[in-house]
Coordinates of C-alpha atoms in Angstrom, one line a residue:
M1 CA -29.4 -7.5 11.3
P2 CA -26.7 -8.3 8.7
L3 CA -23.6 -10.6 9.3
S4 CA -20.5 -7.8 10.0
I5 CA -16.9 -7.9 8.8
L6 CA -13.7 -6.4 9.7
I7 CA -11.7 -5.8 7.4
S8 CA -7.8 -4.3 8.4
G9 CA -6.7 -2.1 6.3
V10 CA -9.4 -1.8 4.0
N11 CA -7.9 1.4 1.7
G12 CA -5.7 -1.4 0.0
F13 CA -5.3 -2.4 -3.2
I14 CA -6.9 -5.9 -2.3
A15 CA -8.7 -4.7 1.0
T16 CA -11.2 -2.5 -1.3
D17 CA -12.2 -4.8 -3.5
L18 CA -13.0 -7.4 -0.5
A19 CA -14.9 -4.5 1.4
L20 CA -17.3 -4.1 -1.8
A21 CA -17.6 -7.2 -2.7
F22 CA -18.5 -7.9 0.9
L23 CA -21.2 -5.2 1.0
E24 CA -22.5 -6.6 -2.5
A25 CA -23.4 -9.4 -0.6
G26 CA -25.2 -8.1 2.2
Y27 CA -22.9 -7.3 4.8
Y28 CA -22.2 -5.0 7.2
V29 CA -18.4 -3.6 6.3
R30 CA -15.9 -1.8 8.9
G31 CA -12.9 -1.4 7.9
T32 CA -9.4 0.1 9.7
V33 CA -7.1 2.8 8.7
R34 CA -4.3 4.4 9.9
T35 CA -5.0 8.4 9.4
Q36 CA -8.8 10.2 9.5
A37 CA -7.5 11.8 6.2
K38 CA -7.3 8.1 4.6
A39 CA -10.6 7.5 5.9
D40 CA -12.1 10.2 4.3
A41 CA -10.9 10.0 1.4
W42 CA -11.6 6.0 1.0
L43 CA -15.0 6.8 2.1
A44 CA -15.7 9.0 -0.9
L45 CA -14.9 6.6 -3.1
P46 CA -17.9 6.7 -5.8
S47 CA -18.3 3.1 -5.1
F48 CA -18.7 3.2 -1.3
V49 CA -21.1 6.7 -0.6
S50 CA -24.0 5.0 -0.7
Y51 CA -22.8 2.4 1.6
A52 CA -21.5 4.9 4.0
A53 CA -24.3 7.3 4.0
S54 CA -26.7 4.2 4.7
G55 CA -25.0 3.2 7.5
K56 CA -23.8 0.0 6.3
L57 CA -20.0 0.9 5.6
E58 CA -17.6 2.7 8.7
C59 CA -13.7 3.3 9.2
V60 CA -12.4 3.6 12.1
L61 CA -8.6 4.3 13.1
V62 CA -6.2 1.5 14.0
G63 CA -2.8 3.0 14.3
D64 CA 0.6 0.4 15.2
I65 CA -0.7 -3.4 14.7
I66 CA 1.7 -4.6 16.2
V67 CA 1.0 -3.7 19.9
D68 CA -1.0 -5.9 21.9
G69 CA -5.0 -5.5 21.7
A70 CA -4.4 -2.9 18.3
F71 CA -7.8 -4.7 17.1
D72 CA -9.3 -4.8 20.0
K73 CA -11.9 -1.7 20.0
A74 CA -12.5 -2.3 16.4
L75 CA -13.7 -6.2 16.7
E76 CA -16.4 -5.0 19.3
G77 CA -19.8 -6.8 17.6
M78 CA -17.8 -8.0 14.4
D79 CA -18.5 -11.5 13.1
Y80 CA -15.8 -11.9 10.9
F81 CA -12.4 -10.4 10.6
I82 CA -10.7 -10.2 7.1
H83 CA -6.7 -8.9 8.3
T84 CA -5.1 -7.7 4.8
I85 CA -2.1 -5.4 6.1
A86 CA 1.4 -6.5 5.4
Q87 CA 4.2 -3.9 5.8
L88 CA 5.8 -3.9 2.5
P89 CA 9.7 -3.4 2.0
D90 CA 10.8 -0.2 0.4
W91 CA 11.7 -0.9 -3.1
R92 CA 14.0 1.9 -4.2
P93 CA 17.6 1.4 -4.8
G94 CA 19.9 2.1 -2.8
V95 CA 17.9 2.4 0.1
T96 CA 19.3 0.5 3.2
Q97 CA 16.9 -1.4 5.3
D98 CA 17.0 -3.4 8.3
Y99 CA 14.5 -6.4 7.2
E100 CA 13.7 -7.8 10.6
E101 CA 12.7 -4.5 12.3
S102 CA 11.3 -3.3 8.9
I103 CA 9.8 -6.0 7.8
L104 CA 9.7 -9.5 9.7
L105 CA 8.6 -8.2 13.1
P106 CA 5.9 -6.3 11.7
N107 CA 4.3 -8.9 9.5
I108 CA 4.4 -11.8 12.2
N109 CA 3.3 -9.6 15.3
G110 CA 0.5 -7.9 13.7
T111 CA -1.0 -11.3 12.3
V112 CA -0.6 -12.4 16.0
S113 CA -1.8 -9.3 17.5
A114 CA -4.5 -9.8 15.6
L115 CA -5.6 -13.0 16.4
R116 CA -5.1 -11.8 19.9
S117 CA -7.6 -9.3 19.8
A118 CA -10.1 -11.7 17.9
A119 CA -10.3 -14.6 20.8
K120 CA -11.2 -11.8 23.1
Y121 CA -14.5 -11.8 21.1
P122 CA -16.8 -14.6 21.4
Q123 CA -18.9 -13.4 18.2
C124 CA -15.9 -13.7 15.9
K125 CA -16.8 -16.8 14.4
K126 CA -13.7 -16.2 11.7
V127 CA -10.2 -15.1 11.1
V128 CA -9.1 -15.3 7.4
T129 CA -5.6 -14.0 6.9
V130 CA -4.3 -12.3 2.9
S131 CA -1.4 -14.5 2.8
S132 CA 0.7 -14.9 -0.7
I133 CA 1.6 -17.5 -2.7
A134 CA 5.2 -16.2 -1.8
A135 CA 4.5 -18.2 1.1
A136 CA 4.4 -21.3 -0.3
V137 CA 7.3 -21.0 -2.9
D138 CA 10.7 -20.1 -2.5
F139 CA 11.4 -17.1 -5.1
S140 CA 15.0 -17.0 -4.4
I141 CA 15.5 -19.9 -6.9
P142 CA 15.3 -19.1 -10.5
N143 CA 13.2 -21.2 -12.9
H144 CA 12.0 -23.7 -10.4
T145 CA 9.3 -25.9 -12.1
E146 CA 7.5 -27.2 -8.8
T147 CA 3.6 -27.4 -8.6
V148 CA 2.3 -25.5 -5.6
T149 CA -0.3 -26.0 -3.7
G150 CA -2.1 -24.8 -0.4
E151 CA 0.1 -27.3 1.7
S152 CA 3.3 -25.8 0.3
W153 CA 5.8 -23.7 2.5
N154 CA 8.4 -22.1 1.8
P155 CA 11.6 -23.3 3.0
R156 CA 13.3 -20.2 4.3
D157 CA 13.5 -19.2 7.8
Y158 CA 13.9 -16.2 10.5
E159 CA 17.9 -15.9 9.4
Y160 CA 17.5 -16.1 5.9
G161 CA 14.7 -13.1 5.9
K162 CA 16.7 -10.8 8.2
N163 CA 19.6 -11.2 5.9
A164 CA 17.8 -11.6 2.5
P165 CA 20.1 -10.5 -0.4
H166 CA 16.7 -8.4 -2.0
P167 CA 13.7 -6.7 -0.1
L168 CA 11.5 -9.2 -2.2
L169 CA 13.2 -12.3 -0.5
A170 CA 12.8 -10.5 2.8
Y171 CA 9.0 -9.6 2.0
T172 CA 8.3 -13.0 0.7
T173 CA 10.0 -14.9 4.0
S174 CA 7.9 -12.9 5.9
K175 CA 4.6 -13.8 4.6
K176 CA 6.1 -17.6 5.3
L177 CA 6.8 -16.6 8.6
A178 CA 3.7 -15.2 9.6
D179 CA 1.0 -17.7 8.4
E180 CA 3.5 -19.9 10.8
A181 CA 3.2 -18.0 13.6
A182 CA -0.7 -17.6 13.1
W183 CA -1.1 -21.9 12.8
K184 CA 1.0 -21.5 15.7
F185 CA -1.2 -19.6 18.2
M186 CA -4.0 -21.5 17.1
K187 CA -2.5 -24.9 18.1
E188 CA -1.2 -23.0 21.1
T189 CA -4.4 -20.9 22.3
N190 CA -7.2 -23.5 20.6
P191 CA -9.4 -20.4 20.3
H192 CA -13.4 -20.2 20.0
F193 CA -12.7 -18.5 16.3
A194 CA -11.3 -20.7 12.8
L195 CA -8.4 -19.8 11.1
V196 CA -8.4 -19.5 7.0
N197 CA -5.2 -18.1 5.2
M198 CA -5.1 -17.3 1.6
L199 CA -2.9 -17.3 -0.5
P200 CA -2.8 -15.5 -3.6
C201 CA -0.4 -15.0 -6.6
F202 CA 0.3 -12.0 -8.3
V203 CA -3.2 -9.9 -8.5
Y204 CA -4.6 -8.1 -11.8
G205 CA -7.9 -6.8 -12.6
P206 CA -10.3 -4.1 -12.7
A207 CA -9.8 -2.3 -9.3
H208 CA -12.0 0.0 -7.8
G209 CA -11.0 3.8 -7.2
H210 CA -7.3 3.4 -7.3
D211 CA -4.9 6.3 -8.5
P212 CA -2.8 4.1 -10.9
F213 CA 0.1 5.6 -8.7
G214 CA -1.0 4.4 -5.9
I215 CA 1.9 2.4 -3.6
N216 CA -1.1 -0.6 -3.4
N217 CA -1.8 -1.0 -6.9
S218 CA 1.3 -2.8 -8.2
S219 CA 0.9 -5.5 -9.7
N220 CA -1.4 -3.5 -11.8
Q221 CA 1.1 -1.4 -12.5
W222 CA 3.4 -4.2 -13.9
L223 CA 1.1 -5.1 -16.4
A224 CA 0.5 -1.3 -17.7
G225 CA 4.3 -1.1 -18.3
V226 CA 4.0 -4.2 -20.1
L227 CA 1.0 -3.0 -22.2
F228 CA 1.7 0.9 -22.8
R229 CA 5.1 1.4 -22.7
A230 CA 7.6 0.3 -25.6
D231 CA 10.4 1.2 -23.0
W232 CA 10.0 -1.1 -20.6
N233 CA 12.4 -3.1 -19.3
F234 CA 11.9 -6.8 -18.1
R235 CA 14.7 -7.3 -17.2
T236 CA 14.0 -4.7 -14.1
T237 CA 10.5 -5.9 -13.2
S238 CA 9.2 -8.5 -11.4
G239 CA 6.0 -9.1 -12.8
G240 CA 4.1 -12.3 -11.9
P241 CA 3.9 -15.4 -13.9
V242 CA 0.7 -17.1 -12.0
L243 CA -2.0 -14.4 -11.5
V244 CA -5.3 -14.1 -10.0
D245 CA -8.2 -12.4 -11.5
M246 CA -9.3 -9.5 -8.8
R247 CA -12.6 -10.6 -9.1
D248 CA -12.1 -14.3 -8.5
L249 CA -10.0 -13.5 -5.2
C250 CA -12.9 -11.7 -3.9
M251 CA -15.2 -14.5 -4.6
A252 CA -13.0 -16.8 -3.0
F253 CA -12.9 -14.9 0.1
V254 CA -16.7 -14.6 0.6
R255 CA -16.8 -18.2 0.3
A256 CA -14.1 -18.8 2.9
I257 CA -16.1 -16.8 4.9
E258 CA -19.4 -18.5 4.4
K259 CA -18.4 -22.1 3.9
D260 CA -17.4 -23.8 7.1
G261 CA -15.5 -26.4 4.9
A262 CA -12.9 -24.1 4.4
N263 CA -12.0 -23.8 7.8
G264 CA -8.3 -24.9 9.1
N265 CA -7.3 -24.4 5.3
R266 CA -4.5 -22.8 3.5
F267 CA -5.9 -22.0 0.1
A268 CA -3.9 -21.6 -3.5
L269 CA -5.6 -18.6 -5.2
G270 CA -5.2 -18.9 -8.9
P271 CA -6.0 -20.7 -12.2
S272 CA -4.2 -24.5 -11.5
G273 CA -1.4 -25.3 -14.0
V274 CA -1.0 -22.2 -15.9
S275 CA 2.0 -19.9 -16.2
V276 CA 2.1 -16.7 -18.4
F277 CA 5.2 -15.7 -19.6
P278 CA 6.0 -12.1 -20.8
S279 CA 5.6 -13.2 -24.2
D280 CA 2.0 -13.8 -23.6
F281 CA 1.1 -10.9 -21.7
A282 CA 2.4 -9.4 -25.4
S283 CA 0.7 -11.6 -27.8
I284 CA -2.4 -11.8 -25.7
F285 CA -2.8 -7.5 -25.6
A286 CA -1.3 -7.6 -29.4
K287 CA -4.1 -10.1 -30.7
E288 CA -7.1 -8.1 -28.7
F289 CA -5.9 -4.5 -29.1
P290 CA -3.8 -5.0 -32.5
E291 CA -3.6 -1.0 -32.8
R292 CA -1.8 -0.8 -29.7
A293 CA 0.7 -3.8 -30.5
H294 CA 3.5 -0.8 -30.9
L295 CA 3.3 -0.4 -27.5
L296 CA 4.5 -3.6 -26.2
P297 CA 8.2 -3.5 -24.6
P298 CA 10.3 -6.1 -26.8
V299 CA 11.0 -9.3 -24.8
P300 CA 14.3 -10.5 -24.0
V301 CA 14.6 -13.9 -26.0
D302 CA 15.9 -15.9 -22.4
L303 CA 12.3 -14.5 -20.7
I304 CA 10.9 -16.4 -23.5
N305 CA 8.8 -19.5 -21.9
A306 CA 11.5 -19.4 -19.3
P307 CA 10.2 -22.2 -16.7
V308 CA 8.4 -20.9 -14.1
F309 CA 6.3 -22.7 -11.3
T310 CA 2.6 -23.6 -11.6
I311 CA -0.2 -24.0 -8.7
D312 CA -2.6 -26.9 -8.3
S313 CA -5.7 -25.1 -6.7
S314 CA -8.2 -28.0 -7.3
K315 CA -8.7 -28.0 -3.6
T316 CA -9.5 -24.8 -3.4
E317 CA -12.1 -24.6 -6.5
R318 CA -13.7 -28.1 -4.8
V319 CA -14.0 -26.8 -0.8
L320 CA -15.0 -23.1 -2.4
D321 CA -17.1 -23.9 -5.0
M322 CA -15.7 -22.0 -7.6
K323 CA -13.9 -21.9 -10.9
F324 CA -10.9 -19.0 -11.8
R325 CA -10.8 -17.3 -14.8
S326 CA -8.2 -17.8 -17.6
P327 CA -5.1 -14.9 -17.5
E328 CA -6.4 -14.5 -20.8
E329 CA -9.6 -13.0 -19.3
T330 CA -7.8 -11.4 -16.6
I331 CA -5.5 -9.7 -19.0
I332 CA -7.9 -8.9 -21.6
D333 CA -10.0 -7.4 -19.2
T334 CA -7.8 -5.4 -17.0
A335 CA -6.4 -3.6 -20.1
R336 CA -9.8 -2.8 -21.3
W337 CA -10.4 -1.1 -18.2
M338 CA -7.4 0.5 -18.0
I339 CA -8.3 1.9 -21.6
E340 CA -11.8 2.9 -21.3
D341 CA -11.7 3.2 -17.2
G342 CA -9.0 3.7 -15.6
G343 CA -7.4 6.3 -18.5
E344 CA -4.8 4.9 -20.7
E345 CA -2.9 7.9 -20.4
A346 CA -2.0 7.8 -16.9
W347 CA -1.5 4.1 -17.3
R348 CA 0.9 4.7 -19.8
N349 CA 3.0 7.0 -17.3
V350 CA 2.7 4.7 -14.3
G351 CA 5.8 3.9 -12.4
T352 CA 7.2 1.1 -11.1
R353 CA 8.4 0.3 -7.4
Y354 CA 10.2 -3.2 -9.0

């Protein structure tokens, strides 16, 4: 029998590619979605049709993830669990939100709910959570230049998250608090399974089966805006100066599941010591695709080589035995995918939630 893995929120941007990576590695994959309509649409993606037909892939419904026992049935018979679900803010201008009820509590309690369910099944050997580099760095500080590792922590607390000046900062605080709650659960309950936190930077790269306008595709949306729309305004967007390639992210998760040395760790995901500025995105694209250089938006002078943080992922590469791609390779491959496979016109017209 192949090893089995549950992936929560399997129809998400990252989770979709994780599912394919584990299927290709020989795992039986079960994913959770909120509705049958979403399950049907996701299983019909070209990448998954044959796996579903051969019984190697299935979807189950999980509605409210913060309810105690939400994942109990889904975890039956599973060897591993990757928890990817996170509640995103409503980015639309002028929308009033209760950050505590809409972001903090769902993300904190949803993570703990997943761990409680895993604790009920002795067969479940490891839980890996999709956190964020935002759990390790304070995004409220402009032009910060520190080096961030898997051992770093965002200093913001619950009260700050409740009253954050921007929905992004409520979300980044919630990711830190969810990680803290997970490690607190492990310390207080000492369950039979191991825990690993994965902290990806902004995720770019060719993705499987995603509508450019899909809500979960925001990193690639931002990159598309930069590359294909001359009217794009850097000032009103928040793209990632530190990035990770989707292909590397998937490899890191497979290695984190398979390597015992990963247990009990937090891993920063992305190339070490590299920041990619708006001007870099533009110059890389223009050099590789000179016939499309006219599509690039102007870069404000003060955003050219503005100070930003970098990460140190040396522990990640050592423990997980991998090497991250360069930002140049990621940007070029993603742009080429958008042009050749994703449909340049669709990406050119893509909107943004930032």
